């Protein structure tokens, strides 16, 4: 992020979009934009950007962009979808830029790939029949356009190879069984929601996911049960009928039903969670406990984050946060209170932060939308590590909470876990007492607090992240020990830290930077 001029905050931008001012320069007209036309608008004073087929005039937004004008200019006059997804896919650009909408990109004719129809039909003959939801699945015939045929075959083969599903019922219940064909299936890889008769069950398969999405034939009760057979990869979703009647079918398939897709291409799915408690951690940081709906099964994996979404002044605002535990356990097990029904967030409240101020003003019983988890950290990165070093600045401590618990309780080859925690003052240190207690309890764990603005009586280390501080801290317990170094904090902190670590001889494979 870059410092913005006075009067250029998010709230100021929202006010501008509601002022009635023509932000597109087209006096309310929507036009079809060709690639050639888009390319002409590539200057700061005249900047159009395409995101997912829609073109926006971002010229008036330049001074309001938290990442600075230069970041926007990287996509000036081009399709910026990939760049947008890399940096902040979670931002609700449709809401933020709706008054800047110029129009749609003109479609280009696409040459159909040549397909051997005979081979196609042979492949199709290998595929299982679709399950009956309502009407029978349409027959696949050679008259289907060839490019559509290719897409159908590709995803159908993925479906056949990875997942299938079935369902059965009793007088009082309906059970959907998903056969994932994955070993070591666990609760973190299954996300289920049932909202207003719409059932959504997502099975995570590394970077892809399989989706069952159905508008149920009849109403069901709010609470659901999910049972997972880890060794055989079977997932059972049990629903209780509201009425004891026989269902003729499970329901009508929705658009993404029975698809295997890259997770980043699915878009974010949200459910509303209720605030049940809010406690003070420091003078400006709160621990929020949200209760998941009874109709949701969601376990956020270690090292992954979610997005919180709020409506502020008529505009949807979204921010990423990493869930934490309710406290640091000293016996290295998930606390009994962390039962899958609740999700915890450690939120720093900024005096000028529109989003965090809104969070701080939430009352017990209020709701906020929480997305599915995202992130590229994998537990396997830590499971083979003998030495784990954690570098955190401020609320960059949040991904380290679950990571501490995971490494100390489940990494069998672990020798040491060391946390270097950077803050401005002593009053800013999150869970200081708990961290010190943990260090006393387990000889494998060590914590160092580094302050950039210490009081005169501070006897610990001080300063900002530097090569000299890190060189003494990130030392292997033995010459060839396997190491994992995780770092999280403001972007400059993370970028500098990663460079210092590389300068000290650590490889990219030994470093994981948490970003969102």
PDB file of N, CA, C and O in Angstrom, residues 163 178-190 202-205 227-235:
ATOM      1  N   UNK A 163     -14.103 -37.937  -8.882  1.00  0.00           N
ATOM      2  CA  UNK A 163     -15.260 -37.900  -7.990  1.00  0.00           C
ATOM      3  C   UNK A 163     -16.522 -38.407  -8.673  1.00  0.00           C
ATOM      4  O   UNK A 163     -16.676 -38.291  -9.883  1.00  0.00           O
ATOM      5  N   UNK A 178     -20.530 -38.746  -1.514  1.00  0.00           N
ATOM      6  CA  UNK A 178     -19.554 -38.346  -2.535  1.00  0.00           C
ATOM      7  C   UNK A 178     -18.350 -39.271  -2.430  1.00  0.00           C
ATOM      8  O   UNK A 178     -17.744 -39.404  -1.363  1.00  0.00           O
ATOM      9  N   UNK A 179     -18.037 -39.930  -3.546  1.00  0.00           N
ATOM     10  CA  UNK A 179     -16.893 -40.840  -3.601  1.00  0.00           C
ATOM     11  C   UNK A 179     -15.736 -40.065  -4.241  1.00  0.00           C
ATOM     12  O   UNK A 179     -15.732 -39.814  -5.449  1.00  0.00           O
ATOM     13  N   UNK A 180     -14.762 -39.684  -3.434  1.00  0.00           N
ATOM     14  CA  UNK A 180     -13.716 -38.784  -3.926  1.00  0.00           C
ATOM     15  C   UNK A 180     -12.545 -39.505  -4.561  1.00  0.00           C
ATOM     16  O   UNK A 180     -11.757 -38.905  -5.269  1.00  0.00           O
ATOM     17  N   UNK A 181     -12.378 -40.791  -4.267  1.00  0.00           N
ATOM     18  CA  UNK A 181     -11.232 -41.550  -4.769  1.00  0.00           C
ATOM     19  C   UNK A 181      -9.919 -40.920  -4.313  1.00  0.00           C
ATOM     20  O   UNK A 181      -8.893 -41.021  -4.983  1.00  0.00           O
ATOM     21  N   UNK A 182      -9.976 -40.246  -3.169  1.00  0.00           N
ATOM     22  CA  UNK A 182      -8.770 -39.636  -2.584  1.00  0.00           C
ATOM     23  C   UNK A 182      -8.467 -40.303  -1.257  1.00  0.00           C
ATOM     24  O   UNK A 182      -9.354 -40.442  -0.417  1.00  0.00           O
ATOM     25  N   UNK A 183      -7.229 -40.680  -1.066  1.00  0.00           N
ATOM     26  CA  UNK A 183      -6.808 -41.178   0.241  1.00  0.00           C
ATOM     27  C   UNK A 183      -6.526 -39.990   1.152  1.00  0.00           C
ATOM     28  O   UNK A 183      -6.234 -38.894   0.693  1.00  0.00           O
ATOM     29  N   UNK A 184      -6.619 -40.234   2.459  1.00  0.00           N
ATOM     30  CA  UNK A 184      -6.351 -39.189   3.456  1.00  0.00           C
ATOM     31  C   UNK A 184      -7.320 -38.013   3.338  1.00  0.00           C
ATOM     32  O   UNK A 184      -6.950 -36.864   3.570  1.00  0.00           O
ATOM     33  N   UNK A 185      -8.554 -38.291   2.961  1.00  0.00           N
ATOM     34  CA  UNK A 185      -9.589 -37.267   2.969  1.00  0.00           C
ATOM     35  C   UNK A 185      -9.827 -36.830   4.418  1.00  0.00           C
ATOM     36  O   UNK A 185      -9.843 -37.648   5.331  1.00  0.00           O
ATOM     37  N   UNK A 186      -9.956 -35.525   4.652  1.00  0.00           N
ATOM     38  CA  UNK A 186     -10.178 -35.036   6.016  1.00  0.00           C
ATOM     39  C   UNK A 186     -11.146 -33.860   6.009  1.00  0.00           C
ATOM     40  O   UNK A 186     -11.535 -33.361   4.957  1.00  0.00           O
ATOM     41  N   UNK A 187     -11.531 -33.432   7.212  1.00  0.00           N
ATOM     42  CA  UNK A 187     -12.580 -32.414   7.370  1.00  0.00           C
ATOM     43  C   UNK A 187     -12.217 -31.095   6.706  1.00  0.00           C
ATOM     44  O   UNK A 187     -13.111 -30.346   6.283  1.00  0.00           O
ATOM     45  N   UNK A 188     -10.921 -30.762   6.612  1.00  0.00           N
ATOM     46  CA  UNK A 188     -10.505 -29.504   6.008  1.00  0.00           C
ATOM     47  C   UNK A 188     -10.725 -29.479   4.500  1.00  0.00           C
ATOM     48  O   UNK A 188     -10.731 -28.417   3.889  1.00  0.00           O
ATOM     49  N   UNK A 189     -10.898 -30.649   3.899  1.00  0.00           N
ATOM     50  CA  UNK A 189     -11.043 -30.747   2.450  1.00  0.00           C
ATOM     51  C   UNK A 189     -12.508 -30.801   2.012  1.00  0.00           C
ATOM     52  O   UNK A 189     -12.797 -30.965   0.829  1.00  0.00           O
ATOM     53  N   UNK A 190     -13.420 -30.660   2.973  1.00  0.00           N
ATOM     54  CA  UNK A 190     -14.850 -30.738   2.686  1.00  0.00           C
ATOM     55  C   UNK A 190     -15.536 -29.469   3.188  1.00  0.00           C
ATOM     56  O   UNK A 190     -15.415 -29.113   4.362  1.00  0.00           O
ATOM     57  N   UNK A 202     -18.488 -28.920  -1.565  1.00  0.00           N
ATOM     58  CA  UNK A 202     -17.248 -28.775  -2.339  1.00  0.00           C
ATOM     59  C   UNK A 202     -16.165 -29.669  -1.749  1.00  0.00           C
ATOM     60  O   UNK A 202     -15.912 -29.656  -0.542  1.00  0.00           O
ATOM     61  N   UNK A 203     -15.530 -30.452  -2.609  1.00  0.00           N
ATOM     62  CA  UNK A 203     -14.435 -31.339  -2.212  1.00  0.00           C
ATOM     63  C   UNK A 203     -13.138 -30.770  -2.773  1.00  0.00           C
ATOM     64  O   UNK A 203     -13.003 -30.604  -3.997  1.00  0.00           O
ATOM     65  N   UNK A 204     -12.201 -30.446  -1.890  1.00  0.00           N
ATOM     66  CA  UNK A 204     -10.934 -29.850  -2.321  1.00  0.00           C
ATOM     67  C   UNK A 204      -9.983 -30.947  -2.780  1.00  0.00           C
ATOM     68  O   UNK A 204      -9.735 -31.922  -2.067  1.00  0.00           O
ATOM     69  N   UNK A 205      -9.445 -30.768  -3.983  1.00  0.00           N
ATOM     70  CA  UNK A 205      -8.480 -31.710  -4.545  1.00  0.00           C
ATOM     71  C   UNK A 205      -7.250 -30.931  -4.993  1.00  0.00           C
ATOM     72  O   UNK A 205      -7.110 -30.574  -6.153  1.00  0.00           O
ATOM     73  N   UNK A 227     -20.016 -36.765   7.620  1.00  0.00           N
ATOM     74  CA  UNK A 227     -19.155 -37.867   8.059  1.00  0.00           C
ATOM     75  C   UNK A 227     -18.152 -38.190   6.965  1.00  0.00           C
ATOM     76  O   UNK A 227     -18.515 -38.253   5.776  1.00  0.00           O
ATOM     77  N   UNK A 228     -16.899 -38.389   7.358  1.00  0.00           N
ATOM     78  CA  UNK A 228     -15.825 -38.597   6.392  1.00  0.00           C
ATOM     79  C   UNK A 228     -15.102 -39.905   6.700  1.00  0.00           C
ATOM     80  O   UNK A 228     -14.649 -40.119   7.832  1.00  0.00           O
ATOM     81  N   UNK A 229     -15.026 -40.779   5.700  1.00  0.00           N
ATOM     82  CA  UNK A 229     -14.219 -41.996   5.820  1.00  0.00           C
ATOM     83  C   UNK A 229     -12.864 -41.700   5.193  1.00  0.00           C
ATOM     84  O   UNK A 229     -12.717 -41.730   3.959  1.00  0.00           O
ATOM     85  N   UNK A 230     -11.886 -41.376   6.047  1.00  0.00           N
ATOM     86  CA  UNK A 230     -10.624 -40.826   5.549  1.00  0.00           C
ATOM     87  C   UNK A 230      -9.876 -41.787   4.630  1.00  0.00           C
ATOM     88  O   UNK A 230      -9.334 -41.383   3.602  1.00  0.00           O
ATOM     89  N   UNK A 231      -9.835 -43.060   4.983  1.00  0.00           N
ATOM     90  CA  UNK A 231      -8.996 -43.995   4.234  1.00  0.00           C
ATOM     91  C   UNK A 231      -9.550 -44.319   2.854  1.00  0.00           C
ATOM     92  O   UNK A 231      -8.794 -44.575   1.919  1.00  0.00           O
ATOM     93  N   UNK A 232     -10.888 -44.322   2.719  1.00  0.00           N
ATOM     94  CA  UNK A 232     -11.472 -44.653   1.419  1.00  0.00           C
ATOM     95  C   UNK A 232     -11.941 -43.425   0.657  1.00  0.00           C
ATOM     96  O   UNK A 232     -12.378 -43.521  -0.486  1.00  0.00           O
ATOM     97  N   UNK A 233     -11.878 -42.258   1.299  1.00  0.00           N
ATOM     98  CA  UNK A 233     -12.225 -41.015   0.615  1.00  0.00           C
ATOM     99  C   UNK A 233     -13.702 -40.815   0.381  1.00  0.00           C
ATOM    100  O   UNK A 233     -14.104 -40.169  -0.590  1.00  0.00           O
ATOM    101  N   UNK A 234     -14.531 -41.355   1.275  1.00  0.00           N
ATOM    102  CA  UNK A 234     -15.985 -41.213   1.114  1.00  0.00           C
ATOM    103  C   UNK A 234     -16.512 -40.124   2.048  1.00  0.00           C
ATOM    104  O   UNK A 234     -16.147 -40.059   3.218  1.00  0.00           O
ATOM    105  N   UNK A 235     -17.378 -39.263   1.507  1.00  0.00           N
ATOM    106  CA  UNK A 235     -17.965 -38.169   2.283  1.00  0.00           C
ATOM    107  C   UNK A 235     -19.481 -38.334   2.283  1.00  0.00           C
ATOM    108  O   UNK A 235     -20.094 -38.459   1.209  1.00  0.00           O
TER     109      UNK A 235
END
